[in-house]
Short mmCIF file of C-alpha atoms in Angstrom, two decimals:
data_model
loop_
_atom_site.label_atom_id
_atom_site.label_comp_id
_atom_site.label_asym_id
_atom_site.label_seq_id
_atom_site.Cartn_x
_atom_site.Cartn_y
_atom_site.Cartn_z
CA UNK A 1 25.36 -7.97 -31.59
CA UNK A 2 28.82 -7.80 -32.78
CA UNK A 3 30.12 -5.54 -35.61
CA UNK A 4 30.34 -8.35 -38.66
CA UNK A 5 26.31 -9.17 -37.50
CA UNK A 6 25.36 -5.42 -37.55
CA UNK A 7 27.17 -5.05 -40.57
CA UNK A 8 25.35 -8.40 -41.98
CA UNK A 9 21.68 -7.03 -41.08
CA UNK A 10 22.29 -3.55 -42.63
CA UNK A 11 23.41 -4.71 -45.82
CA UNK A 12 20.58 -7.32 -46.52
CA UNK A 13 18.00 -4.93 -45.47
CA UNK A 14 19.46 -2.46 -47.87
CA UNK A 15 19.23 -5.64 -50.41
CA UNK A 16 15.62 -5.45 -50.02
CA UNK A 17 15.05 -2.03 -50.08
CA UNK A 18 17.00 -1.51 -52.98
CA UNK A 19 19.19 0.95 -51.37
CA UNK A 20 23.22 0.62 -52.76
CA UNK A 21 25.49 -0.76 -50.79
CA UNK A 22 27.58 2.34 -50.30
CA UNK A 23 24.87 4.05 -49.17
CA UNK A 24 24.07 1.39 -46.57
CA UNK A 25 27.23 1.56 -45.47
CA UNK A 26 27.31 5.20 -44.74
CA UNK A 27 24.11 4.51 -42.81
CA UNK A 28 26.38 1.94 -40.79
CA UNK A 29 29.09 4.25 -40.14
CA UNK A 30 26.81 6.47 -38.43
CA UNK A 31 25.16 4.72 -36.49
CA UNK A 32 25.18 3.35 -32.75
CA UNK A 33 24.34 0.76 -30.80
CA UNK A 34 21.47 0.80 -27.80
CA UNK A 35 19.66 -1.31 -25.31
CA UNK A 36 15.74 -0.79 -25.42
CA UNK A 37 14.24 -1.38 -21.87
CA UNK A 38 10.58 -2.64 -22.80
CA UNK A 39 8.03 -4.80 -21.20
CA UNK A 40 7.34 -8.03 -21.66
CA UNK A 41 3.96 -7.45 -23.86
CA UNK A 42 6.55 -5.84 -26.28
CA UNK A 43 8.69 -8.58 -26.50
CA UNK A 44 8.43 -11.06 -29.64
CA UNK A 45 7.39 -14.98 -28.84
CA UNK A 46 11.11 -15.82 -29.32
CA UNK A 47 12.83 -13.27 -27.55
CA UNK A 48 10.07 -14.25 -24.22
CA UNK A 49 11.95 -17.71 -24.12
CA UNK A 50 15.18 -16.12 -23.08
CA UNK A 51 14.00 -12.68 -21.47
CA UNK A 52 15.77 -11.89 -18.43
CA UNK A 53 14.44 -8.84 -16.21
CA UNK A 54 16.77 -5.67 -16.16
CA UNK A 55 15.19 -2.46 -14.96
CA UNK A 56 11.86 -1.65 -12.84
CA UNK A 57 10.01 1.61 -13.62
CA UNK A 58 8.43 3.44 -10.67
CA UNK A 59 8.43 1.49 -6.87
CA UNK A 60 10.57 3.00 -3.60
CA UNK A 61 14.60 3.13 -3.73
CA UNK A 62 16.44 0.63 -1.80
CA UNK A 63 19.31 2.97 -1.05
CA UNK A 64 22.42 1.99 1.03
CA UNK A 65 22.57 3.31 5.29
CA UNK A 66 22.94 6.97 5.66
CA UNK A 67 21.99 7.68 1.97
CA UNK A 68 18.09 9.49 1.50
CA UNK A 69 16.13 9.92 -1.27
CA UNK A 70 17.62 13.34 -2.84
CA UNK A 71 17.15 16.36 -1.84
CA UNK A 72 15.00 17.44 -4.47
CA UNK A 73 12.78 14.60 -3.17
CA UNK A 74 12.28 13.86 -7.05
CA UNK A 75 10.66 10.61 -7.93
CA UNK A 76 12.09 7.26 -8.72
CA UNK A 77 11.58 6.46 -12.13
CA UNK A 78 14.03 4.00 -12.98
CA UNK A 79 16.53 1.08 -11.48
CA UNK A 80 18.69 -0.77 -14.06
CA UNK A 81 19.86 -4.01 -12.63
CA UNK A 82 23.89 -3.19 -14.50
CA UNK A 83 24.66 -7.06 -14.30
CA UNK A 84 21.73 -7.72 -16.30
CA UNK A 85 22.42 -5.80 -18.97
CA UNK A 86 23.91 -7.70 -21.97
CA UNK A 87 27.59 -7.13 -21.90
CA UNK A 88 29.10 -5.12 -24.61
CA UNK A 89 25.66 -4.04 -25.77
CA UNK A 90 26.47 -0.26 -25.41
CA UNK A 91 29.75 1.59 -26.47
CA UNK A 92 29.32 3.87 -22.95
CA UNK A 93 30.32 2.02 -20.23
CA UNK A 94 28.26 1.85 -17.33
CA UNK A 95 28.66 0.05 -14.54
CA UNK A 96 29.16 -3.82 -14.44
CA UNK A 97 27.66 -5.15 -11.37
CA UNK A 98 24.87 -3.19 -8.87
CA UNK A 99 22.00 -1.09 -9.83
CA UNK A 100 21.58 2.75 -11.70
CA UNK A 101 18.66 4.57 -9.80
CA UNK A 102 17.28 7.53 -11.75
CA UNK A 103 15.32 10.22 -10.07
CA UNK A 104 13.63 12.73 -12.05
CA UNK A 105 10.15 14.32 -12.46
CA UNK A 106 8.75 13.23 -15.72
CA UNK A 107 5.19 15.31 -15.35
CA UNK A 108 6.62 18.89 -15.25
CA UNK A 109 10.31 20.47 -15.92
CA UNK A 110 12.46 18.32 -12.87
CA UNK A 111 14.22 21.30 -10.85
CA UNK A 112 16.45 18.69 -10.04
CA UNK A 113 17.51 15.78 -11.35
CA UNK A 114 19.95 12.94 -9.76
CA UNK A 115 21.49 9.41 -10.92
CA UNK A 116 22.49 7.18 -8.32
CA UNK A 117 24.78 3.91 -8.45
CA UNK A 118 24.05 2.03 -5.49
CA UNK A 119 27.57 -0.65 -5.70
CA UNK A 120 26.48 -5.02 -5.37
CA UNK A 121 26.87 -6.39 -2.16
CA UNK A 122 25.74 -2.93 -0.19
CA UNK A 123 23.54 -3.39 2.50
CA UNK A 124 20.19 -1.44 1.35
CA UNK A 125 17.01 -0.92 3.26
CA UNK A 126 13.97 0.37 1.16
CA UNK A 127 13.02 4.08 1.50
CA UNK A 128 9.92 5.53 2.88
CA UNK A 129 7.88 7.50 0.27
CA UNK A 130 6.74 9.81 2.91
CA UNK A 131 8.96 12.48 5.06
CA UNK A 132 8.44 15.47 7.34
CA UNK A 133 8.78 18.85 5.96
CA UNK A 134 8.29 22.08 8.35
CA UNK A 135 6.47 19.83 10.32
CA UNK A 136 3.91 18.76 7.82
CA UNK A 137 4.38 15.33 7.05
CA UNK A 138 4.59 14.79 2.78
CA UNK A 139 4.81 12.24 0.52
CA UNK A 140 7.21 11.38 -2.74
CA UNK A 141 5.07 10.74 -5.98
CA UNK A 142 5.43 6.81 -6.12
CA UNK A 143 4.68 5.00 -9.98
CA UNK A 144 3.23 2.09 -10.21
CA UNK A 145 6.47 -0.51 -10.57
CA UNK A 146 6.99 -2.21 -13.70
CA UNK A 147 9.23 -4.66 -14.90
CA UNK A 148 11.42 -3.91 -18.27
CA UNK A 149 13.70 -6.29 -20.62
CA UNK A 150 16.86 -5.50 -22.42
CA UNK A 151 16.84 -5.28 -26.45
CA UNK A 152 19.91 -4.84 -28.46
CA UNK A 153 19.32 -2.29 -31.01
CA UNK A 154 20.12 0.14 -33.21
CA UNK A 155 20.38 4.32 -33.61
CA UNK A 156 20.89 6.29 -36.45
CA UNK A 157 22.73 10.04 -36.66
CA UNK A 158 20.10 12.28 -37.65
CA UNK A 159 22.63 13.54 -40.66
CA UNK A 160 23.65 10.57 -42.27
CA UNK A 161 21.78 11.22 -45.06
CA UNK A 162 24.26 13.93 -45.73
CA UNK A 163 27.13 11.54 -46.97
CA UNK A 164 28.40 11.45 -50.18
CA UNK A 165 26.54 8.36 -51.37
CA UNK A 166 23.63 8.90 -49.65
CA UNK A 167 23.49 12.37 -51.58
CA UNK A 168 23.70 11.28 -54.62
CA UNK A 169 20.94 8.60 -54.28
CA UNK A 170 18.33 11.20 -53.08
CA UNK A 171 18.91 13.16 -55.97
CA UNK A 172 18.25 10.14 -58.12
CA UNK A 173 14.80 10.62 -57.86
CA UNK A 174 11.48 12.25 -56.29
CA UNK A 175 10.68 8.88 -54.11
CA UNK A 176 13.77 8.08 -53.02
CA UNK A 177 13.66 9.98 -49.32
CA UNK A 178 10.84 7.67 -48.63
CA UNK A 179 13.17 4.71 -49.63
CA UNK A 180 15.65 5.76 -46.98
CA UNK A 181 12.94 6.29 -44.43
CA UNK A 182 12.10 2.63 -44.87
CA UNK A 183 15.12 1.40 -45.22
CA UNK A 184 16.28 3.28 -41.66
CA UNK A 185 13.09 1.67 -40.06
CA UNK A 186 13.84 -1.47 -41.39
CA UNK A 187 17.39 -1.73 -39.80
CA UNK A 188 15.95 -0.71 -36.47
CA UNK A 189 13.29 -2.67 -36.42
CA UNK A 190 15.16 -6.05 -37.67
CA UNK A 191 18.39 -4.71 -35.04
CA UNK A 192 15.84 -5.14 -32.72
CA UNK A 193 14.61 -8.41 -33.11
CA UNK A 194 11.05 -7.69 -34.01
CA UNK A 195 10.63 -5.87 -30.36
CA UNK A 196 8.26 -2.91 -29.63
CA UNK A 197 10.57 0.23 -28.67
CA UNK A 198 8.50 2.87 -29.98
CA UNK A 199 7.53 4.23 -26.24
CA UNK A 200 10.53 2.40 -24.19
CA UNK A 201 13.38 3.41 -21.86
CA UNK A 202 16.42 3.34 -24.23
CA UNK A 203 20.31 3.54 -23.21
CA UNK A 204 23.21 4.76 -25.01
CA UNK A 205 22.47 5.20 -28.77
CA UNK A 206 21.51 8.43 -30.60
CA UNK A 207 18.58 10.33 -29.07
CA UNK A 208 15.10 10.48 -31.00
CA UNK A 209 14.30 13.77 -29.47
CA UNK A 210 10.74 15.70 -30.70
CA UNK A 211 13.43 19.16 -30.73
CA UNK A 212 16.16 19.52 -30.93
CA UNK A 213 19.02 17.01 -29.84
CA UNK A 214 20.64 17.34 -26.36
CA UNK A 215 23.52 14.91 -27.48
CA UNK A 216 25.58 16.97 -29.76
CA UNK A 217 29.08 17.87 -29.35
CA UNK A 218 30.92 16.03 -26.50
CA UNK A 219 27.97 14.85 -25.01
CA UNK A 220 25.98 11.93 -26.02
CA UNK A 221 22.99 9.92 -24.46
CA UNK A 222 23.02 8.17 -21.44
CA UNK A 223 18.83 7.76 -21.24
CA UNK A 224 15.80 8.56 -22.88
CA UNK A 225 12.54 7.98 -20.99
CA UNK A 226 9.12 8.21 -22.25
CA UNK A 227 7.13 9.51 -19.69
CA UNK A 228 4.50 6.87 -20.78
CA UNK A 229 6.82 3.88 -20.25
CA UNK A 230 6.80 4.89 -16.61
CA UNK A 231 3.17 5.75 -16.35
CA UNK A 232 0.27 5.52 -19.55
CA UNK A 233 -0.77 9.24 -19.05
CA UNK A 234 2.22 11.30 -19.18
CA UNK A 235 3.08 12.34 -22.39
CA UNK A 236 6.81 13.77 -21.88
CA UNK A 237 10.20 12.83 -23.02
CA UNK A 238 13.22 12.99 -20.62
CA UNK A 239 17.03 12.98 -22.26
CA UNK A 240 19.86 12.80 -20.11
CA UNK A 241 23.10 13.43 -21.38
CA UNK A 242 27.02 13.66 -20.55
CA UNK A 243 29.92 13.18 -21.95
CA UNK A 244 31.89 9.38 -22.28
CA UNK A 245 34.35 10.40 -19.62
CA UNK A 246 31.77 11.51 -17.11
CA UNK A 247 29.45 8.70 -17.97
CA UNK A 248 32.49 6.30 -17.57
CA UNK A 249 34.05 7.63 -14.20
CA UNK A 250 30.72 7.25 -12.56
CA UNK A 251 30.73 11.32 -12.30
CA UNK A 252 26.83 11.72 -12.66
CA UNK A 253 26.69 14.80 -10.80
CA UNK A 254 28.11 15.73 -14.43
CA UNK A 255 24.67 14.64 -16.42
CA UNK A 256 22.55 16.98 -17.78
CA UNK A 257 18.63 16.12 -17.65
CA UNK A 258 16.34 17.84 -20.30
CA UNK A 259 12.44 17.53 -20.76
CA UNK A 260 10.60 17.75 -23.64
CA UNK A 261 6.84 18.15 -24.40
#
């Protein structure tokens, strides 16, 4: 969505919500775009016409010669297919063309964590879940593969409501934090087309972590997994962070992965 649309949606939401304009547009200000990775049961009867595929949860790597799964032998959780991701969508940049592989363990605290950008047009040979280890032979944790689809939305600061305006209005009257609440959903929800993102693979954006916020400072988000949009059962959230530069020169050695419970 480009600025003037963003800008469009906020402002008629706030219309309707009878939130003031300058308020709105201090919820604008801080806010940030995001792509929602959610399956196709989540996506509205429109948005199904035109859904293109752009990530897999779970399945085995397909990883270039001479590269292995990591060392940590850490699941695969996620593949984002970078050419299917709507361009301009994000204000990180990721890579254009080839596919982000995400290992991580989203079932108990990962002891290591790795992000892998396997470059188009590289020959790649599916990995082997199982491996030899002190001459026991082992096996990786494998999830059920599932395919996800790229929404545009919408993330909010979590002090925006801190702003001059904004101030003001909340001390206007007793009800008027639940206004905001509703108004905040509604932008979301409308940024997002109608789409179901509550439990979803989201990049870039703000986090919506359940403690405190890994993206603060130089650092913001480059992923946030529920553990249930990779498999039903696992109630966890996994953040992974770094900072623009890092993110943008492909350094994701650099990222830092946090879980929460």
């Amino acid at each position: 969505m480009t600025t003037s649309i963003v800008a469009e949606l906020v402002l008629r939401t706030a219309e309707r919500h009878g939130v003031p304009g300058p308020v709105a547009q201090e919820l604008l200000t801080g806010s940030r775009p995001c792509l929602h990775l959610v399956p196709w049961q989540d996506l509205t009867l429109a948005q199904r016409e035109e859904a293109r595929p752009a990530a897999r949860t779970g399945g085995l790597p397909d990883l270039p010669d001479g590269v292995d799964w990591p060392d940590g032998r850490e699941p695969l959780v996620l593949t984002v297919d970078c050419a299917a991701l709507p361009r301009k969508a994000l204000d990180i940049e990721l890579p254009s063309d080839g596919s982000l592989l995400f290992f991580t363990e989203i079932e108990y605290e990962p002891e290591s964590s790795v992000v892998l950008h396997v470059p188009a047009g590289v020959r790649t040979t599916e990995r082997s879940a199982r491996y030899e280890l002190d001459g026991e032979l082992e096996q990786v944790r494998v999830y059920q593969p599932g395919v996800l689809y790229p929404v545009p939305g919408l993330t909010v600061m979590p002090d925006w409501r801190d702003a001059p305006a904004a101030t003001a209005f909340l001390d206007g009257g007793a009800d008027r934090d639940d206004i905001l609440d509703n108004f905040e959903d509604a932008v979301r929800d409308a940024a997002a087309g109608g789409a179901s993102y509550g439990v979803s693979v989201q990049l870039g954006g703000f986090s919506s972590p359940w403690q405190s916020a890994p993206d603060e400072g130089d650092l913001v988000l480059l992923a946030q997994m529920h553990g249930q949009s990779i498999d039903r059962d696992v109630y966890t959230q996994t953040l992974i962070v770094g900072t623009r530069k890092d993110i943008a020169a492909r350094r994701y050695e650099a990222l830092q992965f946090e879980q929460q419970v």
